[in-house]
Coordinates of C-alpha atoms in Angstrom, one line a residue:
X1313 CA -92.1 -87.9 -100.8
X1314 CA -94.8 -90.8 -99.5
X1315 CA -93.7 -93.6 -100.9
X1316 CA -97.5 -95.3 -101.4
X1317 CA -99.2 -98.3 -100.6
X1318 CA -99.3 -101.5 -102.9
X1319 CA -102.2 -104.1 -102.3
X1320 CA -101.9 -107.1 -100.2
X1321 CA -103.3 -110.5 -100.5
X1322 CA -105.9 -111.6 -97.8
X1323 CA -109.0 -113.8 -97.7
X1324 CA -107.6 -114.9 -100.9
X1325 CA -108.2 -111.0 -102.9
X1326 CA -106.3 -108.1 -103.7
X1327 CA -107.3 -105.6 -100.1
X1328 CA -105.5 -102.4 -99.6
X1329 CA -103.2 -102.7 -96.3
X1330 CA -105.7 -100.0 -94.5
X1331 CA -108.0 -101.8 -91.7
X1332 CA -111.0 -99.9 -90.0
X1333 CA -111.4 -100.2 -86.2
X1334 CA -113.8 -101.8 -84.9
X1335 CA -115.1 -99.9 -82.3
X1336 CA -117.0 -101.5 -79.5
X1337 CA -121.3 -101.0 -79.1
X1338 CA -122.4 -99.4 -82.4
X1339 CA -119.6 -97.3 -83.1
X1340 CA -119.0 -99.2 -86.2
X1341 CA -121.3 -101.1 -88.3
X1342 CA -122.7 -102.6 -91.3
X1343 CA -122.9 -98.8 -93.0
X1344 CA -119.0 -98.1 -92.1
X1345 CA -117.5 -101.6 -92.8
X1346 CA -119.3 -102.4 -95.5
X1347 CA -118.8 -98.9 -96.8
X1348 CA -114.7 -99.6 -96.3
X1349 CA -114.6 -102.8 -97.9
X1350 CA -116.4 -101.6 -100.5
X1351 CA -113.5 -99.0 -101.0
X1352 CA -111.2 -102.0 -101.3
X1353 CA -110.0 -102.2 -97.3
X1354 CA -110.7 -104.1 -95.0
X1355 CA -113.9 -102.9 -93.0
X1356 CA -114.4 -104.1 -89.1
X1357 CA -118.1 -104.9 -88.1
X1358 CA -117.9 -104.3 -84.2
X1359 CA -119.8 -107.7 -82.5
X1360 CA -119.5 -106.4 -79.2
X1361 CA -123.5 -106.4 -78.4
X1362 CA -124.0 -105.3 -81.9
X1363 CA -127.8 -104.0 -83.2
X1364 CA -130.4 -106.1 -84.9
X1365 CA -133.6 -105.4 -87.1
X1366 CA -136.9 -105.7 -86.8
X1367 CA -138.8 -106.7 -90.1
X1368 CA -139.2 -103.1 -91.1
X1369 CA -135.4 -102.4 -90.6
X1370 CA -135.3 -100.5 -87.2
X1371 CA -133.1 -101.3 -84.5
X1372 CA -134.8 -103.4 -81.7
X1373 CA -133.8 -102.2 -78.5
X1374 CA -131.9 -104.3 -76.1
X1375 CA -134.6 -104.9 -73.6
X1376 CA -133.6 -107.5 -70.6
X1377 CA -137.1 -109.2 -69.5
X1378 CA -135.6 -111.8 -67.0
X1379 CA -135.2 -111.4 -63.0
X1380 CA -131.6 -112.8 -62.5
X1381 CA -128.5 -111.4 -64.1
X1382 CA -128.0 -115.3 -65.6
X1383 CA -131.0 -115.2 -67.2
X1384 CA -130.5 -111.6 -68.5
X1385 CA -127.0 -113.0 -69.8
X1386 CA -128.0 -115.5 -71.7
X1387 CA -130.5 -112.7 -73.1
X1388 CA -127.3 -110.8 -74.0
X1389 CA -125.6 -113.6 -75.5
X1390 CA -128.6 -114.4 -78.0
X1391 CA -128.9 -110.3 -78.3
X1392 CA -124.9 -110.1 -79.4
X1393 CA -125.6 -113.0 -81.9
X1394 CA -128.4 -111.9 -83.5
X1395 CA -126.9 -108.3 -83.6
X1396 CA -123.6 -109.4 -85.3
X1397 CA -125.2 -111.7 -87.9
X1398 CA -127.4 -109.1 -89.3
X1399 CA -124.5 -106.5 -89.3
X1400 CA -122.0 -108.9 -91.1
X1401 CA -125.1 -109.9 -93.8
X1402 CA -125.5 -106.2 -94.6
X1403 CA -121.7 -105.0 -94.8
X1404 CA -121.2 -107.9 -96.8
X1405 CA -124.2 -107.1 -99.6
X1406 CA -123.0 -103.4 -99.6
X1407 CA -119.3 -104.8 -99.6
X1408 CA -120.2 -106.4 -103.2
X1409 CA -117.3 -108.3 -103.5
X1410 CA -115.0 -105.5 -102.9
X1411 CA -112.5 -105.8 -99.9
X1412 CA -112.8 -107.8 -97.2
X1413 CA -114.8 -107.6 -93.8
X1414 CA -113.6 -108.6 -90.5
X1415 CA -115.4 -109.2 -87.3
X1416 CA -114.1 -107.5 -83.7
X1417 CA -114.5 -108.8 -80.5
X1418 CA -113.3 -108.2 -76.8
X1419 CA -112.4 -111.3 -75.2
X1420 CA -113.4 -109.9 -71.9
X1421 CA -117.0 -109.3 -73.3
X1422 CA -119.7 -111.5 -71.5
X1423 CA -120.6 -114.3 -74.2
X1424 CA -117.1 -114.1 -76.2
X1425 CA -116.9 -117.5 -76.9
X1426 CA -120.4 -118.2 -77.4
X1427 CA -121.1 -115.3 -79.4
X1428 CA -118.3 -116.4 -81.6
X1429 CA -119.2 -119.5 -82.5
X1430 CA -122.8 -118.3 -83.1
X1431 CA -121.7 -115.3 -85.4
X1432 CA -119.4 -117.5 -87.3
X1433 CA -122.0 -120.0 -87.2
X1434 CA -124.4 -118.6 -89.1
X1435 CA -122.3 -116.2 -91.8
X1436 CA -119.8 -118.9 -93.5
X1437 CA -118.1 -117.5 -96.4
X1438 CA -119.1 -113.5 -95.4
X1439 CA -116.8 -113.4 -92.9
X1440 CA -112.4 -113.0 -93.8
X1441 CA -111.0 -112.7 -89.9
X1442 CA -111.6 -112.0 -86.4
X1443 CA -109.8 -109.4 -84.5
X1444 CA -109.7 -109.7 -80.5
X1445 CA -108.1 -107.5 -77.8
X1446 CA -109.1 -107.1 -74.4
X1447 CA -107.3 -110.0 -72.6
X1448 CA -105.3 -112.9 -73.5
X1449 CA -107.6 -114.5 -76.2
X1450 CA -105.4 -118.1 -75.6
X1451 CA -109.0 -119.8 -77.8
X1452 CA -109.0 -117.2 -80.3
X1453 CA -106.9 -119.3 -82.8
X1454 CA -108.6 -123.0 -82.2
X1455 CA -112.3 -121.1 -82.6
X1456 CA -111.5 -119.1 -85.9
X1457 CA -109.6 -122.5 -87.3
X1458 CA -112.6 -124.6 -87.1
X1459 CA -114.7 -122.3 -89.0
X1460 CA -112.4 -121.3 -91.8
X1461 CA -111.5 -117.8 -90.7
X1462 CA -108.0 -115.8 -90.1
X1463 CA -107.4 -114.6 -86.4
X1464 CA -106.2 -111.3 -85.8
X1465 CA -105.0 -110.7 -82.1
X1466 CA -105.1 -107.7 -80.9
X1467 CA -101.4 -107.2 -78.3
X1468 CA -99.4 -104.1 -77.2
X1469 CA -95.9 -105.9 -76.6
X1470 CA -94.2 -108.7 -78.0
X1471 CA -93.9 -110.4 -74.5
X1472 CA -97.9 -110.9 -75.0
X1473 CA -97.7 -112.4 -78.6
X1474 CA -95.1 -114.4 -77.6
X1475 CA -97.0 -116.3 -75.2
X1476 CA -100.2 -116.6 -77.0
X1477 CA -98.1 -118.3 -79.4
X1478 CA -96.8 -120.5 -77.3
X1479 CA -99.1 -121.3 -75.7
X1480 CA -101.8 -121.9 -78.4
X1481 CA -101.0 -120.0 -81.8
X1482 CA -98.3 -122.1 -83.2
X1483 CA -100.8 -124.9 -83.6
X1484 CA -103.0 -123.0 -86.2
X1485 CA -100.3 -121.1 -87.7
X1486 CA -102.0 -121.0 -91.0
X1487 CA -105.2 -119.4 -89.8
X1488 CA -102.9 -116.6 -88.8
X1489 CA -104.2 -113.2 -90.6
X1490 CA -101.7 -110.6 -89.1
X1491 CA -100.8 -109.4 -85.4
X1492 CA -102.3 -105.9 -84.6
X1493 CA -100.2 -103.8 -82.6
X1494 CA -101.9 -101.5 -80.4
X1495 CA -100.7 -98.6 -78.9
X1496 CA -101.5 -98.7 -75.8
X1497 CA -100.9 -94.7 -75.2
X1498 CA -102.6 -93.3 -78.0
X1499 CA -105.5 -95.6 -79.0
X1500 CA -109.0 -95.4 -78.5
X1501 CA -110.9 -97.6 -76.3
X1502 CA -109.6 -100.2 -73.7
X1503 CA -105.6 -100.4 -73.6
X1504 CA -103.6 -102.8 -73.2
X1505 CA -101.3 -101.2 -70.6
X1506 CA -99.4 -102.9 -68.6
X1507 CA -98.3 -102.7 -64.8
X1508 CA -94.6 -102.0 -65.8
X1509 CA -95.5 -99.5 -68.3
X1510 CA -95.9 -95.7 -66.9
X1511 CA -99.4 -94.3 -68.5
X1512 CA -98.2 -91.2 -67.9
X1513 CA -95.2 -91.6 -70.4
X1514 CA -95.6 -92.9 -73.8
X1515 CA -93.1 -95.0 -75.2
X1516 CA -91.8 -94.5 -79.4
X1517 CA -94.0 -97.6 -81.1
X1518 CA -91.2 -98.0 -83.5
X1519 CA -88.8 -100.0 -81.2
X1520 CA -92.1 -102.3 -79.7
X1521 CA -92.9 -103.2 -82.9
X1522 CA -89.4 -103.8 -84.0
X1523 CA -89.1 -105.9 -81.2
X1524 CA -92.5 -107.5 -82.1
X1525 CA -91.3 -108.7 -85.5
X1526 CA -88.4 -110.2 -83.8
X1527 CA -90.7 -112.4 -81.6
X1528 CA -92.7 -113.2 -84.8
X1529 CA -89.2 -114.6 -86.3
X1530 CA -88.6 -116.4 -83.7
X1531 CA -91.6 -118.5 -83.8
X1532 CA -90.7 -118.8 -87.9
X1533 CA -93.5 -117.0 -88.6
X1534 CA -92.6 -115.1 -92.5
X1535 CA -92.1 -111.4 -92.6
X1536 CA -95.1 -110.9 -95.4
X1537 CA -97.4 -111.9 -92.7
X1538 CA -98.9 -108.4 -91.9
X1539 CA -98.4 -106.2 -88.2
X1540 CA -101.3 -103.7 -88.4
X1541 CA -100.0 -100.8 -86.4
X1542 CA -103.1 -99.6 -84.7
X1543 CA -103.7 -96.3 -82.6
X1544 CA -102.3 -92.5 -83.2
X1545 CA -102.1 -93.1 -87.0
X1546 CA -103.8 -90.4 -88.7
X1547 CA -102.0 -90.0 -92.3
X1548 CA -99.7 -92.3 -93.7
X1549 CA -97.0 -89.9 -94.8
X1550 CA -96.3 -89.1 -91.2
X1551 CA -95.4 -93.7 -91.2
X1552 CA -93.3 -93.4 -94.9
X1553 CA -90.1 -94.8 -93.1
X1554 CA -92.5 -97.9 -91.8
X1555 CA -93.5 -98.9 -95.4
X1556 CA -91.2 -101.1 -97.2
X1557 CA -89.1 -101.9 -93.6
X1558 CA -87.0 -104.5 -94.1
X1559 CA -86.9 -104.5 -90.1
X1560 CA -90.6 -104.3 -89.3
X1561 CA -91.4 -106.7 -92.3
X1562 CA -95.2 -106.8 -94.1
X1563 CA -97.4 -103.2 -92.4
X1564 CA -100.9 -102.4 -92.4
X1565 CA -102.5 -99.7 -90.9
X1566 CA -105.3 -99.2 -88.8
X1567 CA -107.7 -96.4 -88.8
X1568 CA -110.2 -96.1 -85.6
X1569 CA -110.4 -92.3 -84.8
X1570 CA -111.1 -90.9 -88.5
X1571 CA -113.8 -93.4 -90.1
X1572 CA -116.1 -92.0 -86.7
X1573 CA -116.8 -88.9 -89.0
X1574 CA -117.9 -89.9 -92.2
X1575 CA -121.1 -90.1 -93.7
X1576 CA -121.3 -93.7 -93.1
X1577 CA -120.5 -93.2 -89.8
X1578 CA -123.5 -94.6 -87.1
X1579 CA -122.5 -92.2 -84.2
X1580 CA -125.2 -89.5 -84.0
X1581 CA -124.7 -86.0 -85.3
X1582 CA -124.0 -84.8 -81.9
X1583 CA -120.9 -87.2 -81.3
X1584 CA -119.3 -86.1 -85.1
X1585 CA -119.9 -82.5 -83.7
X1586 CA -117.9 -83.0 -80.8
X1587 CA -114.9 -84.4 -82.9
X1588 CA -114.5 -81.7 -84.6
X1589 CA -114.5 -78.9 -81.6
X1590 CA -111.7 -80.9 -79.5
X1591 CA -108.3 -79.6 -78.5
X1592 CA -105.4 -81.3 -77.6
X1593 CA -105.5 -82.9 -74.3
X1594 CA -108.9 -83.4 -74.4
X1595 CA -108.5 -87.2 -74.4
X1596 CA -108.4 -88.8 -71.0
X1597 CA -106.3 -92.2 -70.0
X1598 CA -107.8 -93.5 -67.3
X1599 CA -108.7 -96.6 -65.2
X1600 CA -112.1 -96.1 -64.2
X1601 CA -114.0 -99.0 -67.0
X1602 CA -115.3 -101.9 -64.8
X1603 CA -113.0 -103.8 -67.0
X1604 CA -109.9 -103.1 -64.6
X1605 CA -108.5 -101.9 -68.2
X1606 CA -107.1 -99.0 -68.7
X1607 CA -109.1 -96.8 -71.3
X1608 CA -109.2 -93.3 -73.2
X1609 CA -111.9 -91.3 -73.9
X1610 CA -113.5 -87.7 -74.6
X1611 CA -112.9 -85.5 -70.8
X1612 CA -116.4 -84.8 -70.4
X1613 CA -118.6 -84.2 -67.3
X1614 CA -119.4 -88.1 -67.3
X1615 CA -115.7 -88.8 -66.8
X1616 CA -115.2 -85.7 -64.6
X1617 CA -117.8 -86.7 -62.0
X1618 CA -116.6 -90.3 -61.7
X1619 CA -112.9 -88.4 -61.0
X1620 CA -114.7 -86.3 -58.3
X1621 CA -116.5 -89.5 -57.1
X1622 CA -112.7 -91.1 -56.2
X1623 CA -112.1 -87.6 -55.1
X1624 CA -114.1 -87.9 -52.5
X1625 CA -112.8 -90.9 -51.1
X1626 CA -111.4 -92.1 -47.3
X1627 CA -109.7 -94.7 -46.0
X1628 CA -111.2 -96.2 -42.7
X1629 CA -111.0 -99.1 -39.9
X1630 CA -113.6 -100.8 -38.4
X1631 CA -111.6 -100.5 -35.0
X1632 CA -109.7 -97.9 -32.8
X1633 CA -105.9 -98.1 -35.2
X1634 CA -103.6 -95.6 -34.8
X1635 CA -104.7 -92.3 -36.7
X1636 CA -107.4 -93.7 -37.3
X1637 CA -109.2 -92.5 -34.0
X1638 CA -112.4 -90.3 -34.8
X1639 CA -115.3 -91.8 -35.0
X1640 CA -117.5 -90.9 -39.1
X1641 CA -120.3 -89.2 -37.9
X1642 CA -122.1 -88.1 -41.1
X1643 CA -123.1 -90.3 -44.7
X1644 CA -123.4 -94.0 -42.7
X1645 CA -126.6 -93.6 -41.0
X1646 CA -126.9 -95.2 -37.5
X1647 CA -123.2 -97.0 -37.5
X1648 CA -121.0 -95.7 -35.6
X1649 CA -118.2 -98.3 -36.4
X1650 CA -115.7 -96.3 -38.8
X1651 CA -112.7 -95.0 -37.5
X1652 CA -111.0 -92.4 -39.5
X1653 CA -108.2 -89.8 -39.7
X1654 CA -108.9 -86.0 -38.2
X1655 CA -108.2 -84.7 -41.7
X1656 CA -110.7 -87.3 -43.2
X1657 CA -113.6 -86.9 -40.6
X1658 CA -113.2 -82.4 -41.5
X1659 CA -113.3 -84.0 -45.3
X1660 CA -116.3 -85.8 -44.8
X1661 CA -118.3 -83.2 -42.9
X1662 CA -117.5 -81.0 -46.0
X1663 CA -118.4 -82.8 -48.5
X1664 CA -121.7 -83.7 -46.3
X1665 CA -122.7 -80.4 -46.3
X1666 CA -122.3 -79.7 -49.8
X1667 CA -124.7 -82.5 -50.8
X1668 CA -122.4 -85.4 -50.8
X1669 CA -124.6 -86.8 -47.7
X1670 CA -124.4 -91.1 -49.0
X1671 CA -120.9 -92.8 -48.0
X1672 CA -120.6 -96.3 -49.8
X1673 CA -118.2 -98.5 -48.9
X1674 CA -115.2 -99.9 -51.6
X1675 CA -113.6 -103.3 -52.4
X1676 CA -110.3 -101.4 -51.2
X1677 CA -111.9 -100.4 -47.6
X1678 CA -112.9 -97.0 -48.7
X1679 CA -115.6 -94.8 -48.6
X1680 CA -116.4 -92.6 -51.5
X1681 CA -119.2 -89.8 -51.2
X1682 CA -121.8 -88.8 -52.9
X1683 CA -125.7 -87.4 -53.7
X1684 CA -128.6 -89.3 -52.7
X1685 CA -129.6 -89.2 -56.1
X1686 CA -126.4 -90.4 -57.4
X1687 CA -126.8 -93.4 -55.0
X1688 CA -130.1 -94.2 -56.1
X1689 CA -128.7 -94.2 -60.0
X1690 CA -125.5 -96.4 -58.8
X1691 CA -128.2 -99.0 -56.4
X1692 CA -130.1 -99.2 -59.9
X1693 CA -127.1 -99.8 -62.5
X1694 CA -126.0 -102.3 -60.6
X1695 CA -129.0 -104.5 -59.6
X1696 CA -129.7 -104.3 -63.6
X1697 CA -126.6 -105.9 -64.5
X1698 CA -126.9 -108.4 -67.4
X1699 CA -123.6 -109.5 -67.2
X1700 CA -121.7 -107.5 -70.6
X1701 CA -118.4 -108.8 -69.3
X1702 CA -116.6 -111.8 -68.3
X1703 CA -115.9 -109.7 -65.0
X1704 CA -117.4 -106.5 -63.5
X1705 CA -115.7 -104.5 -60.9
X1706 CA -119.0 -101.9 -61.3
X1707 CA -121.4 -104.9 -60.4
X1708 CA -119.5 -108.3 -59.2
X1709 CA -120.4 -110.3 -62.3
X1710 CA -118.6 -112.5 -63.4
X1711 CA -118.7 -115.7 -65.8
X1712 CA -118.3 -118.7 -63.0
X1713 CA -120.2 -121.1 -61.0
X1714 CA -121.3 -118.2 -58.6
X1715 CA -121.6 -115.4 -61.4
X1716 CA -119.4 -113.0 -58.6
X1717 CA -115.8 -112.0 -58.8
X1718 CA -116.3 -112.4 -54.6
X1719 CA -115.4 -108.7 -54.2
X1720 CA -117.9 -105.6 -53.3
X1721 CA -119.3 -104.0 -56.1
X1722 CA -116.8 -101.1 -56.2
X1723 CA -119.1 -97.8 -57.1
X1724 CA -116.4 -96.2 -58.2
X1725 CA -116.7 -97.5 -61.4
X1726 CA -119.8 -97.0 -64.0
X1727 CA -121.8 -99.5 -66.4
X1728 CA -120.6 -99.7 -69.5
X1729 CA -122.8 -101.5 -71.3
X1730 CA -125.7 -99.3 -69.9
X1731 CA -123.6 -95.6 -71.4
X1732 CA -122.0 -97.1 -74.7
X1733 CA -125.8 -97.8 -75.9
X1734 CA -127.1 -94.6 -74.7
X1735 CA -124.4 -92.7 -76.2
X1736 CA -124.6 -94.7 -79.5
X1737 CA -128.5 -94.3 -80.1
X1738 CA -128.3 -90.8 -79.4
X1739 CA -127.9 -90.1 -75.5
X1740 CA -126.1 -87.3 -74.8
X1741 CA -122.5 -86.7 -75.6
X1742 CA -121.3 -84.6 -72.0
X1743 CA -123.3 -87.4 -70.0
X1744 CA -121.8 -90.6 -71.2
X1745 CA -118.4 -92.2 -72.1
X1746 CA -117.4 -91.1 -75.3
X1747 CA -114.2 -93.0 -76.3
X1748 CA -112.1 -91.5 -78.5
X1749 CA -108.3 -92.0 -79.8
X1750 CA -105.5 -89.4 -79.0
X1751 CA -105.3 -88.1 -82.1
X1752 CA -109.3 -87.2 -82.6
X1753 CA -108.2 -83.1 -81.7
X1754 CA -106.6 -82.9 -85.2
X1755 CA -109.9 -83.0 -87.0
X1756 CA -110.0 -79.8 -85.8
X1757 CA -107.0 -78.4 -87.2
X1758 CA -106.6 -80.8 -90.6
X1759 CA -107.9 -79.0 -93.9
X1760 CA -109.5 -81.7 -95.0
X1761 CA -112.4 -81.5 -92.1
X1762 CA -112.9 -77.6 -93.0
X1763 CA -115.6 -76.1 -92.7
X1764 CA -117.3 -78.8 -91.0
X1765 CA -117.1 -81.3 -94.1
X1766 CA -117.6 -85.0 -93.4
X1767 CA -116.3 -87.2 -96.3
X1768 CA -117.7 -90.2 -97.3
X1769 CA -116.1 -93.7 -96.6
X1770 CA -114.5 -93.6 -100.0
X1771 CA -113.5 -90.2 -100.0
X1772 CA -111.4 -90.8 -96.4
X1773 CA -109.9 -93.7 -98.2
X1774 CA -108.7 -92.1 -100.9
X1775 CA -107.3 -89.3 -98.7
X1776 CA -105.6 -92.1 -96.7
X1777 CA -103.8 -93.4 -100.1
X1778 CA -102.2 -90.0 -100.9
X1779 CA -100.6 -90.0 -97.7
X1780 CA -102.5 -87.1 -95.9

């Protein structure tokens, strides 16, 4: 029998220990966070490039006027502060005292520091905590501290915590909210895989976050400060032996996939249709975000044609070496100076004269093949870059004196910041990146969702409480 939940203490009020992901550009807002603080959790307003108002209450769009990508950064930057300040004000009033509301940021977003001072800045008091994945987020702690707020960092192994508290945590121990653990297997999003971790076999979270609590100890930090176990939880009954764990200490849960259909939910109709026709194994891991990250998301033709993109892929020389001894003769125009395999010259003639007639050369000395069209769209995507993260593989931005990483834009990527807002504001669902957690096929199959019924915020929460 589910043993049930007791209320925790944080921001100084009774919360329930159920958190709401918050889910990068406009996949939560003030409507869902406010909604799940309001319920008595604690509701997540996503500030990653998050939507402002106009005076009449509708969304401005995210226009970039300037010429270079610096300029159309520092746009960004005053876009993502503006955007988060007016979600937090709103969760808050519909909050009404109720719960508490966190903000989420990436630390590999373009602007994370800046935007964070400006968001925390300008809502004193409104906001509890700040969660923040994405990277090693060693500043996370020092800029929450000076404004009064918990930090939450977001890590998928103990080794991580361990040195962020090292190396910076342990000096603003008491600004500390909780750790979130996520599973970097089954969440949605960006994941924090590692290169000695196998994506293609997910490990038991139990024994990580055992092991995660025993780094906590370690660095004396008390067992009734909170790990939020984030990704594949769905209902709590199915985490009754984590509740009350004398070896895992203080739990909270996160909830990413399931608040995405609710009423209060901002993705458009189309996306909360999709949830509710997907089957198991219709989630992708996969390493194509511009991020370098891995990621998971919806297996739709967006992600399919970026797999047939690397699909179409050879290796070359720029000299006579070894196998390398045919001359490419078609997608490179007038040069005559790649050398290539037999096999890959008969590849490329193919794929030529199926369309794919455009060869574009990779960081990793590699050319991929594809439409003229589809070179046109990549040319475009990337000379529009505004700079979204600290580093693009998609468009060589990056945050430094130069603003390049000093690589070649590598095309086999995509632009995220250009499909997470299409998708968001009502782009379509097949043609863009839909992120999704693993466990988004059950809405499918659990009773709750029959009959295509969408709950409200509070009804979901109280659903969560009983266990199912």
């Amino acid at each position: 029998m589910f043993k049930g939940l007791k209320p925790i203490l944080y921001g100084g009020r009774e919360v329930w220990p159920l958190v709401e992901g918050g889910k990068g550009v406009s996949a939560t807002n003030h409507m869902s966070s406010g909604a799940w603080a309001a319920a008595g959790g604690i509701g997540t307003v996503s500030a990653v490039n998050a939507d402002s108002f106009d005076a009449e209450g509708r969304i401005i769009p995210q226009v970039y006027q300037s010429l270079t990508r610096k300029e159309r950064h520092e746009e960004l930057i005053q876009y993502g502060i503006d955007g988060a300040v007016a979600q937090v004000e709103r969760a808050y009033e519909i909050a009404n005292g109720n719960g508490a509301i966190n903000i989420n940021v990436l630390w590999e977003m373009g602007g994370a520091q800046p935007i964070l001072h400006g968001v925390l800045e300008r809502t004193r008091g409104k906001v509890a905590g700040v969660t923040c994945g994405a990277g090693m987020p060693y500043k996370l702690s020092e800029i929450a501290a000076s404004y009064g707020v918990y930090y939450l960092p977001i890590i998928s192994s103990g080794r991580a915590f361990r040195a962020l508290w090292k190396r910076a945590y342990s000096k603003a121990a008491e600004w500390l909210g909780a750790v979130v653990y996520e599973d970097p297997w089954l969440a949605g999003g960006h994941n924090g895989l590692s290169n000695a971790e196998d994506p293609r076999v997910p490990q038991d979270p139990y024994p990580r976050v055992a092991e995660l609590r025993a780094v906590m100890r370690e660095g004396g930090i008390s067992d009734d400060l909170p790990i939020v176990m984030a990704g594949g939880v769905w209902r709590l009954d199915e985490w009754d032996n984590w509740i009350n764990n004398s070896e895992l200490g203080s739990i909270m849960f996160q909830f990413g996939t399931r608040p995405l259909l609710t009423q209060e939910s901002p993705i458009p109709p189309g996306w909360k249709a999709r949830l509710m026709t997907l089957e198991e194994g219709d989630i992708l891991l996969h390493r194509f975000s511009p991020t370098g990250f891995y990621s998971s998301a919806v297996l739709n033709p967006f992600l399919r044609n970026l797999e047939g993109r690397s699909e179409r892929q050879i290796a070359f020389t720029k000299e006579h070496v070894g196998d390398h001894a045919f001359a490419l003769d078609v997608g490179i125009g007038t040069r005559k100076n790649y050398w290539v395999t037999k096999g890959d010259l008969q590849h490329a003639r193919e794929w030529h004269g199926a369309g794919y007639t455009e060869a574009i050369k990779t960081p990793d000395d590699t050319l991929i093949f594809v439409t003229p069209e589809e070179q046109k769209q990549i040319r475009k995507d990337q000379a529009d870059c505004m700079g979204c993260l600290s580093q693009c593989a998609f468009s060589s931005w990056a945050e430094n004196e130069k603003n390049s990483t000093g690589r070649l834009a590598d095309s086999r990527s995509f632009c995220i910041q250009k499909t997470l807002q299409d998708i968001a504001h009502g782009g379509p669902t097949e043609e863009n990146l839909m992120f999704a957690g693993h466990s988004a096929f059950r809405f499918k199959s659990d009773p709750f969702y029959s009959n295509g019924f969408v709950p409200t915020v509070k009804q979901l929460v109280d659903r969560i409480l009983t266990g199912a």
